[in-house]
Coordinates of C-alpha atoms in Angstrom, one line a residue:
X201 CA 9.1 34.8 -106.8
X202 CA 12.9 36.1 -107.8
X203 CA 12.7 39.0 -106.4
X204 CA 14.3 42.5 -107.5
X205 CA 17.3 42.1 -110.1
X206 CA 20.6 43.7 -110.6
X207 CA 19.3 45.5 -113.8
X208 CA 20.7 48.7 -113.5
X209 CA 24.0 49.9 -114.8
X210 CA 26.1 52.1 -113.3
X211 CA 25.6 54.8 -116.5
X212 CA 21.9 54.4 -115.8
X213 CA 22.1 55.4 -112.2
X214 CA 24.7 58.0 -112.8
X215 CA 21.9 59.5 -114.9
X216 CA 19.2 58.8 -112.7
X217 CA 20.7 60.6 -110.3
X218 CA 21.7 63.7 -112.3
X219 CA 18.2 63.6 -113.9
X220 CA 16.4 63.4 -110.6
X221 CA 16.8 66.7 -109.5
X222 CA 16.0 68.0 -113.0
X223 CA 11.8 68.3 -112.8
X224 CA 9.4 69.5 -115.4
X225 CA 8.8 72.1 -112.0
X226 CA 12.5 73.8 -112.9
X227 CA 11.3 74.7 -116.4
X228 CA 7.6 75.7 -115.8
X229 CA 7.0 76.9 -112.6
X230 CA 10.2 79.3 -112.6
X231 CA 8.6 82.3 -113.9
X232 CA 6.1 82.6 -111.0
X233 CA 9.1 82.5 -108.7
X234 CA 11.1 85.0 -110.4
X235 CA 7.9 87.5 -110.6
X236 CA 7.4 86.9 -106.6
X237 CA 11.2 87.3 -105.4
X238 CA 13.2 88.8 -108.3
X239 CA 16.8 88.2 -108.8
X240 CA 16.2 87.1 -105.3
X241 CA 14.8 84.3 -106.4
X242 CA 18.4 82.7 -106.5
X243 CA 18.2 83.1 -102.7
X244 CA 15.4 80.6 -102.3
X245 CA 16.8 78.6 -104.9
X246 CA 20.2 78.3 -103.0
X247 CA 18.2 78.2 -99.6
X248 CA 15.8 74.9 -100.4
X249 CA 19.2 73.7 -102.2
X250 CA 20.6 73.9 -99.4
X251 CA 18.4 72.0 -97.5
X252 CA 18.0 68.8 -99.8
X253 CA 21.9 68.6 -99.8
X254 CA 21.5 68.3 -96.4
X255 CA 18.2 65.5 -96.5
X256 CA 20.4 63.9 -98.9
X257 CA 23.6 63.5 -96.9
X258 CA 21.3 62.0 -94.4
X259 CA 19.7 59.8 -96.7
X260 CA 22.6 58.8 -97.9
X261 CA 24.3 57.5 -94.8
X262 CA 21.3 55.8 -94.1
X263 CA 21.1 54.3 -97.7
X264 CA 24.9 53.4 -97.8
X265 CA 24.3 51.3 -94.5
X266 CA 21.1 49.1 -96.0
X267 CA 20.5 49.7 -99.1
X268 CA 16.8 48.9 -99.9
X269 CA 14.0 49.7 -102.2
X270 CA 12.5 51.1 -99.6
X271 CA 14.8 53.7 -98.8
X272 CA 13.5 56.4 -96.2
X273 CA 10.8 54.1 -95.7
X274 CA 12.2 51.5 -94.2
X275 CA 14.8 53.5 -92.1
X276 CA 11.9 54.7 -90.6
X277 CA 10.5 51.2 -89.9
X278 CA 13.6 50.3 -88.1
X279 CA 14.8 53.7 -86.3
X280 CA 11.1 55.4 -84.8
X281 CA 8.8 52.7 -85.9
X282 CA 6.4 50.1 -87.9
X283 CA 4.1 52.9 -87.8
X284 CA 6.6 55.3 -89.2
X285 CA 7.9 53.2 -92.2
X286 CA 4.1 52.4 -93.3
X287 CA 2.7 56.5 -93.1
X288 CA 5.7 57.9 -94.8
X289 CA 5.6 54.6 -97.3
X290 CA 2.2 55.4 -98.2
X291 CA 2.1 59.0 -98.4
X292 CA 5.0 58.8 -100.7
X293 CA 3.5 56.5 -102.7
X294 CA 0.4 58.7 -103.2
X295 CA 2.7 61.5 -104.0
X296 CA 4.0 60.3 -106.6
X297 CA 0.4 58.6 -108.1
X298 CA -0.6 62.0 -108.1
X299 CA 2.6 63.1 -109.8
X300 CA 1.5 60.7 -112.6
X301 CA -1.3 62.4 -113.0
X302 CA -0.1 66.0 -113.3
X303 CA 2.9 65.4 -115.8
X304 CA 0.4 63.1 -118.0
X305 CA -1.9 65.6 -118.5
X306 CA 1.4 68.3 -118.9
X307 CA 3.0 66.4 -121.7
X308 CA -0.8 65.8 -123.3
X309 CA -1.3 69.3 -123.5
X310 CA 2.2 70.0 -125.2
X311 CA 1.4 66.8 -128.2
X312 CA -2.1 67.9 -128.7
X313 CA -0.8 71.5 -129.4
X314 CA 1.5 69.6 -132.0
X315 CA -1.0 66.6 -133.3
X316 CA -4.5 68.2 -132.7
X317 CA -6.0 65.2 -134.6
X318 CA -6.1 62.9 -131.0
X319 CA -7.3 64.3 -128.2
X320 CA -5.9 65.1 -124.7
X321 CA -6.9 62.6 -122.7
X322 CA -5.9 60.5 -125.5
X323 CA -2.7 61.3 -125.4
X324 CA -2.2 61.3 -121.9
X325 CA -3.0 57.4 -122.1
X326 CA -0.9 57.2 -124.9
X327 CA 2.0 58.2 -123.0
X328 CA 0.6 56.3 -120.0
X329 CA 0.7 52.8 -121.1
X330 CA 3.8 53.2 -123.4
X331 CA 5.6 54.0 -120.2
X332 CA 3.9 51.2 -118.0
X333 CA 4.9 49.0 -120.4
X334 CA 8.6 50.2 -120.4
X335 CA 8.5 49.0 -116.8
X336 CA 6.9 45.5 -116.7
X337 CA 9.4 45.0 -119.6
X338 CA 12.5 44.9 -116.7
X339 CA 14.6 47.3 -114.5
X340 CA 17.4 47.5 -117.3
X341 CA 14.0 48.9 -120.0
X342 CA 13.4 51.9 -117.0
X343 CA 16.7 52.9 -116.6
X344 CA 17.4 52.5 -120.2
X345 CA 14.7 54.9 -120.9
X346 CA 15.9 57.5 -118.3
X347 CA 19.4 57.3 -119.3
X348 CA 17.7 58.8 -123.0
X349 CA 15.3 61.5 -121.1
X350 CA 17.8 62.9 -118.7
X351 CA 20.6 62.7 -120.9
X352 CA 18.3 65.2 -123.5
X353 CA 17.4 67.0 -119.9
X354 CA 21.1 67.4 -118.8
X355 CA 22.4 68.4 -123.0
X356 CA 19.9 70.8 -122.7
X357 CA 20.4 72.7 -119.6
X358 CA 23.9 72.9 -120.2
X359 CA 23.8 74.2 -123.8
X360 CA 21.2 76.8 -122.2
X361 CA 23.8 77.6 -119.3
X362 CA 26.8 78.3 -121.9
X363 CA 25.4 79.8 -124.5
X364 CA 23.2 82.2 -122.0
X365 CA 26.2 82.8 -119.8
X366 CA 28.0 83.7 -122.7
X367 CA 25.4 86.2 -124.2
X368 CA 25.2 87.7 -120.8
X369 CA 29.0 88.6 -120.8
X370 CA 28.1 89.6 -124.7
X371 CA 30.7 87.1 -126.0
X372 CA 27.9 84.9 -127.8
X373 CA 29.0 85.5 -131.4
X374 CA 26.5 86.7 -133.6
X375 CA 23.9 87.4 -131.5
X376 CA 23.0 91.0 -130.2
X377 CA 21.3 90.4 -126.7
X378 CA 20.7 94.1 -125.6
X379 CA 18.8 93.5 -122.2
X380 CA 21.5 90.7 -121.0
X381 CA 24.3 91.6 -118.9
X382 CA 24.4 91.4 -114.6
X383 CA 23.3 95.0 -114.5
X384 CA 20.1 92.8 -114.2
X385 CA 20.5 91.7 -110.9
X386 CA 20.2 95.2 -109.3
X387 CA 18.4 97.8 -111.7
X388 CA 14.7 97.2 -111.8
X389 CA 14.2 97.9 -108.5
X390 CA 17.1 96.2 -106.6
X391 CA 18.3 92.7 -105.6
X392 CA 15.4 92.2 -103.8
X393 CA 12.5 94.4 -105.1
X394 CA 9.6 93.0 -103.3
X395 CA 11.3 92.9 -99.8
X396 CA 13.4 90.0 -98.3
X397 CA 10.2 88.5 -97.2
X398 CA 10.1 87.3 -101.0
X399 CA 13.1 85.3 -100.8
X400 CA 10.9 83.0 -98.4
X401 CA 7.5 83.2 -100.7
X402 CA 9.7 82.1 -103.6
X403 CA 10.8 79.2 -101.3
X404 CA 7.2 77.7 -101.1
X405 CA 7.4 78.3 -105.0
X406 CA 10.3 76.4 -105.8
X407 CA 10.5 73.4 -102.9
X408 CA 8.6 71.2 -104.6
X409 CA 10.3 71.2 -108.1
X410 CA 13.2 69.7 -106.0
X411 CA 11.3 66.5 -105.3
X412 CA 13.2 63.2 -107.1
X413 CA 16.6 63.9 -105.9
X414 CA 15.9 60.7 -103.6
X415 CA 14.9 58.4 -106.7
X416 CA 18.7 57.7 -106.8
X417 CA 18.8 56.1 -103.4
X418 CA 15.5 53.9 -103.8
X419 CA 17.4 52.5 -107.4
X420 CA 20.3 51.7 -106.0
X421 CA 18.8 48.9 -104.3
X422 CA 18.3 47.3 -108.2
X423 CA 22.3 48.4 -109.5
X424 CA 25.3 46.1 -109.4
X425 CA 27.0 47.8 -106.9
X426 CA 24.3 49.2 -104.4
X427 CA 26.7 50.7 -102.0
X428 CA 28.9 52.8 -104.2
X429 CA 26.1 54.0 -106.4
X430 CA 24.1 55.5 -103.1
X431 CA 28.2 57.0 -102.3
X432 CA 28.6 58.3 -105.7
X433 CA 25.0 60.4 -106.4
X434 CA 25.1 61.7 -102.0
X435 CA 28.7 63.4 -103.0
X436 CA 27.7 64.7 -106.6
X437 CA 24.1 66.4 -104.9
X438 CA 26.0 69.5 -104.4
X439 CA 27.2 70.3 -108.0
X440 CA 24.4 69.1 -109.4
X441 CA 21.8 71.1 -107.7
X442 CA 24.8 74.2 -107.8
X443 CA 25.0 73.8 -111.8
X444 CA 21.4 72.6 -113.0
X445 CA 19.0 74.8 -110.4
X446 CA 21.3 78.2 -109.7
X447 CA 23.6 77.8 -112.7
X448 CA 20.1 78.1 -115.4
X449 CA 18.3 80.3 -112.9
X450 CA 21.0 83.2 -113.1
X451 CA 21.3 82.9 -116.7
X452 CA 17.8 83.4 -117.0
X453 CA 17.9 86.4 -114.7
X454 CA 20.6 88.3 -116.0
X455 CA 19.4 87.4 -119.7
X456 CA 16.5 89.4 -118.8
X457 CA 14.9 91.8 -116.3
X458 CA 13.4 89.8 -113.6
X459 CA 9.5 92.3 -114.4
X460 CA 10.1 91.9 -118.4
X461 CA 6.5 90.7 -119.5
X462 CA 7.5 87.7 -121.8
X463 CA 8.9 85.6 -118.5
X464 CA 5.4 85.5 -117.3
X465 CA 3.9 85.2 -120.9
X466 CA 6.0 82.9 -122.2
X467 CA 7.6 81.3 -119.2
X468 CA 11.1 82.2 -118.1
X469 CA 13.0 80.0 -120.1
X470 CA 11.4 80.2 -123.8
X471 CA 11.4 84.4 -122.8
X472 CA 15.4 84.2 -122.2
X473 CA 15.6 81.3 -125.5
X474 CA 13.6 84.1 -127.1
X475 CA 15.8 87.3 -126.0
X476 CA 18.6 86.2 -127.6
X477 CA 16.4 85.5 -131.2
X478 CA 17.0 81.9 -131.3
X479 CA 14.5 80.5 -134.0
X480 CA 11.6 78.2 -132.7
X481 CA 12.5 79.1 -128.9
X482 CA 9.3 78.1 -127.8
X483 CA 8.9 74.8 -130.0
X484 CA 12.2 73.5 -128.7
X485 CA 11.4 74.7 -125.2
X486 CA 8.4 72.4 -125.5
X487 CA 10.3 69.5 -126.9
X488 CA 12.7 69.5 -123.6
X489 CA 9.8 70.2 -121.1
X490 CA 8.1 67.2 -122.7
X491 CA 11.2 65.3 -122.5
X492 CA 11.4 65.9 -118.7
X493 CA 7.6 65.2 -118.1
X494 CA 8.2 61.5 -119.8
X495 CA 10.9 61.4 -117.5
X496 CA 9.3 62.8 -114.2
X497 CA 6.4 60.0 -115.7
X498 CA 8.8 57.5 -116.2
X499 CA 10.5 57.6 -112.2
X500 CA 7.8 58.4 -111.1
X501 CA 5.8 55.2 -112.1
X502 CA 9.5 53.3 -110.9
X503 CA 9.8 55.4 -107.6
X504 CA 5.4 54.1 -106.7
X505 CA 5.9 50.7 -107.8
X506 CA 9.3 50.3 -105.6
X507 CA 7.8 51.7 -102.5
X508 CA 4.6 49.5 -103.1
X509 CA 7.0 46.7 -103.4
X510 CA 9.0 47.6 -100.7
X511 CA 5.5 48.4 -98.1
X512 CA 4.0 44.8 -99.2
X513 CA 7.5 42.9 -98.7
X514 CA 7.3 44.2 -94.8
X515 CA 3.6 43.2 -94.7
X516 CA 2.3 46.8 -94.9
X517 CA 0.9 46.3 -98.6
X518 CA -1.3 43.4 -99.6
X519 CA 1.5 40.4 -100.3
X520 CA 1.3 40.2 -104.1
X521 CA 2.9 43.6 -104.3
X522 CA 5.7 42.1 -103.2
X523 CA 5.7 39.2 -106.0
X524 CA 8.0 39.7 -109.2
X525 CA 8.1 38.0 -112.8
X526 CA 10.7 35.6 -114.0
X527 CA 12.6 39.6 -114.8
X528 CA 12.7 40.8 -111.2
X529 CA 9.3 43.3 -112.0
X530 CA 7.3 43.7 -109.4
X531 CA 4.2 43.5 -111.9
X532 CA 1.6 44.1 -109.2
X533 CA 3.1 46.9 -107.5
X534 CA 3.5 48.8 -111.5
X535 CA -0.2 47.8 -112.5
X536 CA -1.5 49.1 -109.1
X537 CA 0.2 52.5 -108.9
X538 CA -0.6 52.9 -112.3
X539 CA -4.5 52.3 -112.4
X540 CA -4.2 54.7 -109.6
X541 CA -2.2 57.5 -112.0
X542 CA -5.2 56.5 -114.4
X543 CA -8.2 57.6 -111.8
X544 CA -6.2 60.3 -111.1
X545 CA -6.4 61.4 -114.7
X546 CA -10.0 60.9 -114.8
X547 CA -10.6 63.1 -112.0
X548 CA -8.3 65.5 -113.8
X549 CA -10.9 65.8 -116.5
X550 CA -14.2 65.1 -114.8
X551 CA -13.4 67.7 -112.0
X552 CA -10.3 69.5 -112.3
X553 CA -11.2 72.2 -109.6
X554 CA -12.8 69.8 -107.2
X555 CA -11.6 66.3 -107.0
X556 CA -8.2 66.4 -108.6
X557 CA -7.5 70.0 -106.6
X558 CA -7.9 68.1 -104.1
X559 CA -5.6 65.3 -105.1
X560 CA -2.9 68.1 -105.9
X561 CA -3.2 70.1 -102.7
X562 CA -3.5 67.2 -100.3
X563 CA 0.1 65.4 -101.7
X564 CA 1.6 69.4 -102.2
X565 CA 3.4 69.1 -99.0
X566 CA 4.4 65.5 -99.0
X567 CA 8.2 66.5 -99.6
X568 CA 8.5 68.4 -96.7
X569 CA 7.0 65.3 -94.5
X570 CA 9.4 62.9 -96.0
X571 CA 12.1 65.0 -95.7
X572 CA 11.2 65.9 -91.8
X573 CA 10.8 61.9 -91.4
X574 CA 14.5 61.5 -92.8
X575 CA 15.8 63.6 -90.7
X576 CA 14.2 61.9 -87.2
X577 CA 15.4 58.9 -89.0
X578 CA 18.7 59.6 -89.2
X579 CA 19.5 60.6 -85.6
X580 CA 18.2 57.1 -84.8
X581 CA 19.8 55.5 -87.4
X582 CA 23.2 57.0 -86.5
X583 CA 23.2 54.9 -83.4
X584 CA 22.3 52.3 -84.6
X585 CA 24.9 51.9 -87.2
X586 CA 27.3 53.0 -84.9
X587 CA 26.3 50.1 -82.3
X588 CA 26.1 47.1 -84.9
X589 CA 28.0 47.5 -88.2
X590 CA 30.6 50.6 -87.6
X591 CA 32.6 50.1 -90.9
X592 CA 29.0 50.5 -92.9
X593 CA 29.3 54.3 -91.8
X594 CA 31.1 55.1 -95.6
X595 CA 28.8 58.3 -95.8
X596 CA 28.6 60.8 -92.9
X597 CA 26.2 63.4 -91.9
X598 CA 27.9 66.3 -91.4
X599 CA 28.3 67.9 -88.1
X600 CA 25.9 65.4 -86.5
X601 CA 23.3 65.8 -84.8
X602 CA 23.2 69.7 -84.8
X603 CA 23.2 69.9 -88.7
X604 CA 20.3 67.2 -88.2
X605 CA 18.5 69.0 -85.9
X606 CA 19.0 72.7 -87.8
X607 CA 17.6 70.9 -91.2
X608 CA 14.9 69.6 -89.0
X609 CA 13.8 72.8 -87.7
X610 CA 14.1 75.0 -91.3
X611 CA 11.9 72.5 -92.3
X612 CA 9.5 73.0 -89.3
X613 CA 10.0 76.6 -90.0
X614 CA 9.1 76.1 -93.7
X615 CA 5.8 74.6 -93.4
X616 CA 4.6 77.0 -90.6
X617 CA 5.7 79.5 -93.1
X618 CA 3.4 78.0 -95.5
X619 CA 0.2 78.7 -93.3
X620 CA 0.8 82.1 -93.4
X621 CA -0.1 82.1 -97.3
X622 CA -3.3 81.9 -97.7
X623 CA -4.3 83.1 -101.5
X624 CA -6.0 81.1 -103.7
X625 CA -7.1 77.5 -104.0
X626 CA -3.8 75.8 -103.9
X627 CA -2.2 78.3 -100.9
X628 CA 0.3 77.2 -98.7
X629 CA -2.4 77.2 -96.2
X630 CA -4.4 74.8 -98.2
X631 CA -1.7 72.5 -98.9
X632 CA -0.2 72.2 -95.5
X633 CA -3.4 71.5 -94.1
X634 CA -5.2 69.2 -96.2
X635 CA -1.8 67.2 -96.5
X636 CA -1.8 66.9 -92.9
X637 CA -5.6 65.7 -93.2
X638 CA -4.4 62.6 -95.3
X639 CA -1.4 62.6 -93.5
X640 CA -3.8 62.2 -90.1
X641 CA -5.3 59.3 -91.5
X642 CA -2.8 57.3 -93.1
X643 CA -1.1 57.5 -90.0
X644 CA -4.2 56.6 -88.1
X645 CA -4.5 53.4 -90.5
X646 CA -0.9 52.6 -89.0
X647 CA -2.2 52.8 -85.4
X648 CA -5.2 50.6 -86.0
X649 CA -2.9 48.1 -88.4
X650 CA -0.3 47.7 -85.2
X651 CA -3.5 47.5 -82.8
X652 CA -4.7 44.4 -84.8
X653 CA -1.4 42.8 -85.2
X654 CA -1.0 43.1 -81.6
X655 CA 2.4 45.6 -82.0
X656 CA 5.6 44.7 -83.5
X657 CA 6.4 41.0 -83.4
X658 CA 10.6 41.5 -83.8
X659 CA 12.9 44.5 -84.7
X660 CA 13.5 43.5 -88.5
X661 CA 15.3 46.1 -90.9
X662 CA 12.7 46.8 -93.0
X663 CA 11.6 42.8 -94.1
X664 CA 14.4 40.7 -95.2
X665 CA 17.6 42.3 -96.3
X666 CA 16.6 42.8 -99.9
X667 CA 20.6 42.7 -101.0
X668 CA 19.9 39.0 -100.2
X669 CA 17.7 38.6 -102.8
X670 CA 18.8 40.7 -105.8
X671 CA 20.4 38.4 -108.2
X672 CA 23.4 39.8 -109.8
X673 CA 23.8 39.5 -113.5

């Protein structure tokens, strides 16, 4: 056993970073946002923005401190708890299983419309074992493959942003865009047209397409120069969220009226490609969602198989998940998420209203647990840091511990919101509560796990320090 390697440049995690926050969510669950809250959709867009930056700075000053494969996980572990580190470890984990599952079946859909010859499910275990393979190759293969995808990801927003932004102020040469300009914002209806109750509905919309901006601190633990890299992508959160969510989002609404009947038909970002009579808008639309969905497949495959690693190196996995190759892969931990992500996509097909709904709806809200855990984390963490390595404090939560607390409590506020909506089979309601119904027994597994061990043996940050086994090269 060598244990996890160095294999990740600092290019690769830049790009990781900047691509985490870029999901397949941004470019096709938009429209139903924007046809809940209006042009006040940028408000719930800037408010759960708001809050990650703020997850993130936590996360960050934890991750800066101990860097780990673990990441929140094992902060957790150490600041509230064995208990703590193993729920969150394994709810993430199934999160993101179920996330295989989803963006499989997504970028399926989008090759079969282009190669009808192989089926869907075909496809989706095309794309399945090409990218399992890409990570039992090595770290360096994974990040090499992300650089590509969220490089295309990043190209592609930001061509949309300028060439959009400058239609909008009718500079775009040769192109006559005759329902773009930031008259938009206010004339069908208002600002807010549905009320400023939407602003919070659009919230539950658009939270989860935020999910990934994390990856970047769970990677670090496998870059050169683990520190810096957690420093680096903490301080950048703010422009990148600023640029890639708000930035494309008030392009798209001021291309076109937020009620124009092509956002919803054709989702809002082929509609606003479409407005300004770009040729093939929806073709290439579908090339770039496709790229993120291998992407989103691709980290999220990498983000499973780290945490398993990281759960069965602190003895809260079976031990072989913790074993690598001769490569630093943690072979195991890849096959076993995987073959999860594969049942997942069986269910998908078998039952998609019944057993996969229930897959979907019971790791829905997931993020906001994790993110709730980070912050409890933190305000532990923060003393403890303080008390035993001072100098590791090189990223600081702002304001602490009110900031802390207020992030904690939005979140609170957020997911008692989320009660409140109860339409449909995947409502708020729905999701909150059967997440907490998995969440309930996970954490009752913990209990029973620390009963039989006979509770916590010694106060160890999260297994052995895992900086002490990265090899460097």
């Amino acid at each position: 056993m060598t244990g996890l390697q160095a294999g990740l440049k600092n290019r690769h995690l830049s790009m990781i970073a900047i691509g985490g926050v870029i999901g397949a969510g941004l470019f096709v669950g938009s429209s139903s946002g924007i046809a809940t809250a209006g042009p006040g959709i940028l408000l719930s867009y800037a408010l759960v923005g708001t809050l990650v930056v703020l997850v993130m700075r936590m996360l960050g000053e934890m991750s800066a401190a101990n860097p780990t494969s673990g990441s929140f996980s094992a902060h957790a572990d150490r600041a509230l708890g064995r208990w703590a580190g193993f729920s969150i470890g394994w709810l993430y984990w199934f999160f993101w299983v179920v996330v295989l599952a989803v963006e499989a079946t997504a970028g399926a859909k989008i090759l079969e419309g282009w190669i009808p010859a192989v089926p869907q499910w075909g496809w989706a275990l095309i794309v399945m074992v090409v990218l399992t393979a890409t990570n039992l190759v090595s770290v360096g293969s994974y990040g090499e493959f992300e650089f590509w995808f969220a490089g295309i990801k990043v190209v592609a927003i930001g061509a949309f942003i300028v060439i959009g932004g400058l239609a909008v102020f009718g500079v775009l040469p040769g192109v006559d865009a005759d329902k773009a300009g930031l008259s938009n914002l206010t004339d069908h209806g208002g600002f807010l047209p549905n009320g400023p109750g939407a602003i919070l509905t659009g919230v539950l919309l658009v939270v989860f397409s935020f999910m990934g901006s994390e990856i970047a601190t769970l990677a670090a633990g496998e870059s050169e120069n683990p520190q810096r890299a957690v420093t680096k992508s903490t301080n950048s959160i703010i422009w990148r969220i600023g640029v890639f969510y708000l930035g494309s989002i008030f392009v798209v609404v001021t291309l076109l009226p937020w009620d124009d009947p092509s956002i919803k038909e054709s989702g809002s970002y082929v509609a606003a490609l479409d407005s300004l009579g770009i040729a093939h808008a929806g073709q290439i639309m579908n090339f770039i969602v496709l790229t993120s969905v291998l992407s989103c497949l691709n980290s999220g495959l990498y983000t499973a198989s780290r945490m398993a690693f990281s759960l069965g190196e602190r003895g809260d996995a079976p031990k072989a998940f913790a074993r690598t190759t001769s490569r630093g892969v943690p072979m195991t931990a890849i096959l076993a998420s995987v073959i999860f992500g594969f049942v997942a996509v069986f269910f998908n097909y078998l039952s998609p209203d019944t057993i996969f709904l229930f897959l979907v709806n019971s790791s829905g809200a997931v993020a906001l647990f994790v993110w709730l855990v980070i912050c409890f984390s933190q305000l532990r963490m923060r003393k403890i840091i303080q008390a035993e390595a001072p100098e590791k404090l090189v990223v600081k939560m702002w304001l602490y511990p009110y900031l802390t607390w207020a992030t904690a409590g939005l979140i609170v506020f957020v997911l008692g919101y989320m009660l409140t909506d109860t339409e449909g089979a995947s409502s708020g309601r729905t999701t909150v509560l059967l997440s907490l119904l998995v969440a309930a027994f996970v954490l009752g597994v913990a209990v029973l796990k620390e009963r039989v061990r006979g509770g916590r043996s010694s106060d160890v940050v999260g297994g052995p320090d895992v900086q002490d086994k990265i090899k460097v090269g």
